[in-house]
GROMACS .gro file of C-alpha atoms in nm:
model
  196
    1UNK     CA    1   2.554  -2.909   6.336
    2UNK     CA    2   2.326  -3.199   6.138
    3UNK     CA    3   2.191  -2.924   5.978
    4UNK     CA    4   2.526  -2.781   5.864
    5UNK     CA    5   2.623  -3.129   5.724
    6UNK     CA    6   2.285  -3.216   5.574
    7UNK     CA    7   2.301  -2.905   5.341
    8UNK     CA    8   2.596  -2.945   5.192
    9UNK     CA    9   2.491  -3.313   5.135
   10UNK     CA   10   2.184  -3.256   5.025
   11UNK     CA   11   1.978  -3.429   5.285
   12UNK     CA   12   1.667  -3.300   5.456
   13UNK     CA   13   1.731  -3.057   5.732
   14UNK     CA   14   1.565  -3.120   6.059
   15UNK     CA   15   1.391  -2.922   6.319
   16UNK     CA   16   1.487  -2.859   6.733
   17UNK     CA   17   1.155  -3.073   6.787
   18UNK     CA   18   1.332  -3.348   6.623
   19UNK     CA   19   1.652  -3.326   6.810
   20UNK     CA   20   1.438  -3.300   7.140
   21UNK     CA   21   1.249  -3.591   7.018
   22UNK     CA   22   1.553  -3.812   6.976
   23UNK     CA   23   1.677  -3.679   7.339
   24UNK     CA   24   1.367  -3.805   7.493
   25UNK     CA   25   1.394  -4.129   7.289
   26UNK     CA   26   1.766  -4.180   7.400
   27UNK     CA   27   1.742  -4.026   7.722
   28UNK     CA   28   1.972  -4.257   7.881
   29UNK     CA   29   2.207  -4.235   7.619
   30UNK     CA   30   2.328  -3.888   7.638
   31UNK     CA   31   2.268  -3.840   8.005
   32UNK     CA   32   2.621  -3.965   8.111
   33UNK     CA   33   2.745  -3.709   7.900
   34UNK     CA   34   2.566  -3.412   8.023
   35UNK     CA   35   2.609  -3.545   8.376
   36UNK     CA   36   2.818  -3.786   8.442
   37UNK     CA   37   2.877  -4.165   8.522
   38UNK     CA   38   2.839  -4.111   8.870
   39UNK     CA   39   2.505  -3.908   8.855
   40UNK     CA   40   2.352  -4.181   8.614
   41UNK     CA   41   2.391  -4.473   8.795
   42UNK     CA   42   2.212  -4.262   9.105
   43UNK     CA   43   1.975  -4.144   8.947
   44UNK     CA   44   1.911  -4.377   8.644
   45UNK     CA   45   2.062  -4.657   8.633
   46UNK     CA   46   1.836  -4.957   8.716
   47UNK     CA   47   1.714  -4.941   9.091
   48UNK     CA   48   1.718  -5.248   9.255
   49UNK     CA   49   1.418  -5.261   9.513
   50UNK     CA   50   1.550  -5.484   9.871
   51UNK     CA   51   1.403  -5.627  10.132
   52UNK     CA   52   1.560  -5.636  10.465
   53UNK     CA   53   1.677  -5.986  10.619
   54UNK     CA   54   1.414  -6.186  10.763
   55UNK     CA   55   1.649  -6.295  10.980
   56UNK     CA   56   1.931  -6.146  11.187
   57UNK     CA   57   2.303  -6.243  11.133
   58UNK     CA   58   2.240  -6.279  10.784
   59UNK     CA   59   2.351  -5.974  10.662
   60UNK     CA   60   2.560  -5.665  10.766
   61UNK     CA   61   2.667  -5.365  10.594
   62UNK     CA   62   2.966  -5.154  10.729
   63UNK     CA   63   3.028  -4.787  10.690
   64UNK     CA   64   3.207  -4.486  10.823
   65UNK     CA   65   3.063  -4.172  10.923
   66UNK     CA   66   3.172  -3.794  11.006
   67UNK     CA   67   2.920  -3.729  11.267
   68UNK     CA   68   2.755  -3.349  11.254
   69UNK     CA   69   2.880  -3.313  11.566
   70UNK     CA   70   3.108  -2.982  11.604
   71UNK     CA   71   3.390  -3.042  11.854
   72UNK     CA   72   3.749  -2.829  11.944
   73UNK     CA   73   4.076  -2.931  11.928
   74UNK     CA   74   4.382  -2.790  12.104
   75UNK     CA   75   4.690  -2.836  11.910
   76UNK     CA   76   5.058  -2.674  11.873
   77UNK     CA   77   5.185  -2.518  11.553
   78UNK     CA   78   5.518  -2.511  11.393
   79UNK     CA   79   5.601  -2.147  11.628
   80UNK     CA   80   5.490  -2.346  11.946
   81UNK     CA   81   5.162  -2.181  12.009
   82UNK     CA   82   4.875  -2.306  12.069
   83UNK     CA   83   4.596  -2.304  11.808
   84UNK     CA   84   4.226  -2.427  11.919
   85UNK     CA   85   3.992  -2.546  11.605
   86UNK     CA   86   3.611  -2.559  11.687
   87UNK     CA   87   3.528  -2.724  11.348
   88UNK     CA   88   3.651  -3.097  11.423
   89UNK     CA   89   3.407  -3.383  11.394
   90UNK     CA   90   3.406  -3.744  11.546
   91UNK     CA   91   3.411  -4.045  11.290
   92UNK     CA   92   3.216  -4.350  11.355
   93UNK     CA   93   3.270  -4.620  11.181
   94UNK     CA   94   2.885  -4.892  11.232
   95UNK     CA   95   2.800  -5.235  11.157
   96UNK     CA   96   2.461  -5.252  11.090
   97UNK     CA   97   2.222  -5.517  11.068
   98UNK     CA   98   1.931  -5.437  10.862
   99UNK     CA   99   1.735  -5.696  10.945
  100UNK     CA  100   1.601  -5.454  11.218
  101UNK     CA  101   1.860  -5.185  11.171
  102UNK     CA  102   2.028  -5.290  11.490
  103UNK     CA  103   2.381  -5.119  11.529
  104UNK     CA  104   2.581  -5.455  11.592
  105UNK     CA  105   2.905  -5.254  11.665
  106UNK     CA  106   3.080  -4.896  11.628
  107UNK     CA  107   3.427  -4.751  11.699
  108UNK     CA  108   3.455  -4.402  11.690
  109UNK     CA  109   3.805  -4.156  11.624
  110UNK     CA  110   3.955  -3.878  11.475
  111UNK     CA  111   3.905  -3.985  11.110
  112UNK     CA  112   3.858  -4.333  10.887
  113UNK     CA  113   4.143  -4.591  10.932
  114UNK     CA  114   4.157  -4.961  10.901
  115UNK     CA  115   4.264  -4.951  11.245
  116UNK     CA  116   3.901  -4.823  11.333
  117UNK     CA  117   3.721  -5.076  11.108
  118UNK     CA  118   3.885  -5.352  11.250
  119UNK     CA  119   3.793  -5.199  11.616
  120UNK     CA  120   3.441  -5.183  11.502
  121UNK     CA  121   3.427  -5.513  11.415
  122UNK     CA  122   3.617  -5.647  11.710
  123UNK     CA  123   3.325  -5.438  11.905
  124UNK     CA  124   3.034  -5.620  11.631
  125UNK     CA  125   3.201  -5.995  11.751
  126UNK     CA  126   3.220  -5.942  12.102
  127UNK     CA  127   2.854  -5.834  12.101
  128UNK     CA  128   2.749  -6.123  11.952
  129UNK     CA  129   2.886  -6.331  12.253
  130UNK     CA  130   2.686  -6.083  12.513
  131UNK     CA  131   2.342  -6.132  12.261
  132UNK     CA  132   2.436  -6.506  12.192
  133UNK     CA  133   2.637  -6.654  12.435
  134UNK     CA  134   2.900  -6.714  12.176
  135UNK     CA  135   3.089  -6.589  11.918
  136UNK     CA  136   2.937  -6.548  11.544
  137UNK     CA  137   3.005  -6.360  11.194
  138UNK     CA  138   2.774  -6.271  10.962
  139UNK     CA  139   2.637  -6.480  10.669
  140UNK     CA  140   2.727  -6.203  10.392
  141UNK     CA  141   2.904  -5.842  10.462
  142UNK     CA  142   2.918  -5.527  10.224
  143UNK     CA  143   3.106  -5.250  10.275
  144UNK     CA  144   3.264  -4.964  10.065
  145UNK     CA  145   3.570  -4.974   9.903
  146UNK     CA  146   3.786  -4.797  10.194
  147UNK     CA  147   4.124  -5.012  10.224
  148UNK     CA  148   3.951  -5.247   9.956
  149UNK     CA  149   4.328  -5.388   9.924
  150UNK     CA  150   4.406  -5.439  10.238
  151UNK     CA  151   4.108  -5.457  10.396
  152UNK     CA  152   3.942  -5.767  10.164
  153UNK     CA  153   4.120  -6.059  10.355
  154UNK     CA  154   4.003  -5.936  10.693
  155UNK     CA  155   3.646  -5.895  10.555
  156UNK     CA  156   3.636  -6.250  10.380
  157UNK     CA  157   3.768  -6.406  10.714
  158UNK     CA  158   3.469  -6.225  10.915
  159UNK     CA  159   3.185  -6.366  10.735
  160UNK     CA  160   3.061  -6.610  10.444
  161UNK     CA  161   3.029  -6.406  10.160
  162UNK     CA  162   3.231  -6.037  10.131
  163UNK     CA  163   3.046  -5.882   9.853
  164UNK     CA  164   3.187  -5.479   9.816
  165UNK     CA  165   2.965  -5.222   9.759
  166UNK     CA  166   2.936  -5.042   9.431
  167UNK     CA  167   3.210  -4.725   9.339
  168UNK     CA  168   3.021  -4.407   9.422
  169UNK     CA  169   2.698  -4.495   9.451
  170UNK     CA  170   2.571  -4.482   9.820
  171UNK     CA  171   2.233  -4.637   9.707
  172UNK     CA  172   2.403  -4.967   9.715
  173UNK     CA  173   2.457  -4.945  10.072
  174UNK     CA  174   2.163  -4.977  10.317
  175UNK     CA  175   2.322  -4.850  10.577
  176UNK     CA  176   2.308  -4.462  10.430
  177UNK     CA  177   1.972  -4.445  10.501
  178UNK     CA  178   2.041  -4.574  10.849
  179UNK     CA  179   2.285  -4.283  10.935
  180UNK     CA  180   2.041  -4.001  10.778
  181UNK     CA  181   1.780  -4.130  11.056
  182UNK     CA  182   2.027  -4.128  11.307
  183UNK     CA  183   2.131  -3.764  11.260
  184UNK     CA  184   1.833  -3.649  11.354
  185UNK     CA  185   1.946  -3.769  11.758
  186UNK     CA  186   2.235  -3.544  11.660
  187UNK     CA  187   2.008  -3.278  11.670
  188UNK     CA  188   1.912  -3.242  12.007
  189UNK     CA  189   2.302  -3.182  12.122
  190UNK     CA  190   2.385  -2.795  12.117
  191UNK     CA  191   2.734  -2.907  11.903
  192UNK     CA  192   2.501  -3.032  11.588
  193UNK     CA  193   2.639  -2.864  11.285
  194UNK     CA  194   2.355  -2.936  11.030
  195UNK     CA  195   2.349  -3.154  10.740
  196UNK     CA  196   2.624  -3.255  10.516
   0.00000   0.00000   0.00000
């Protein structure tokens, strides 16, 4: 298309070596519009290297999960028969603390509410008290943006610092990696359905 322009102009033409010279140059540029936002900030926007906590309490990260782990349901339909699914899978919602990946607390049901976040973290607090002898919150807490609305004054009143995790992009979250490992005890059940 330069080449269309630059004719009728009268300016030098340019070669495909060019344009794939000003690609590489620009890389970053153009790559949100060949693959999108989300894609860029995964895989090139800048990557910030962590650390874990040298301590525990300071930090937890919160997440829910659709466990790979295949299991039926018996339910009615609008005729009054019975219909059995064999595709269902738990959620479990974790509160992680990275400082040695310790699960602080879980809830698990049927599928992500704010209902199952707050039992999660009713679970996280009362295991304090069993590890501590008494009741603690976190110094900082990041979660995703589930119920961000609704959800933000419960967060702020369970720890210090509520910072929420980026918008689509699971890197920000520590606990992803966490859940990947833990999959792999998934495995050993004769219900595992795989990855993803």
């Amino acid at each position: 298309l330069y080449n269309l322009v630059a004719r009728r102009v009268g300016w030098e033409t340019i070669t495909g070596k060019t344009v794939a010279n000003w690609r590489e140059k620009n890389a970053k540029v153009q790559y949100v519009g060949r693959h999108g936002l989300t894609s860029y900030r995964n895989e090139k926007a800048m990557q910030v290297r962590r650390t874990a906590p040298s301590f525990p309490m300071y930090y937890w990260t919160v997440d829910g999960w659709d466990v790979e782990l295949l299991y039926q349901t018996k339910t009615t339909d609008k005729d009054g028969h019975g219909v059995t699914t064999y595709h269902n899978r738990p959620t479990v919602v974790v509160i992680l603390d990275p400082c040695t990946k310790y699960p602080v607390g879980y809830a698990i049901g049927s599928h992500e509410t704010a209902g199952l976040i707050k039992a999660a973290f009713r679970n996280a607090i009362k295991h304090t008290r069993e590890l501590f002898g008494d009741y603690y919150k976190p110094l900082q807490l990041q979660t995703d943006n589930y119920g961000r609305g609704t959800l933000t004054p419960f967060y702020e009143a369970c720890t210090g610092v509520y910072t929420p995790a980026a918008v689509k992009n699971a890197k920000s979250k520590v606990i992803e990696p966490w859940f990947k490992a833990f999959n792999k005890y998934c495995q050993l059940y004769p219900n595992w359905s795989g990855y993803g």
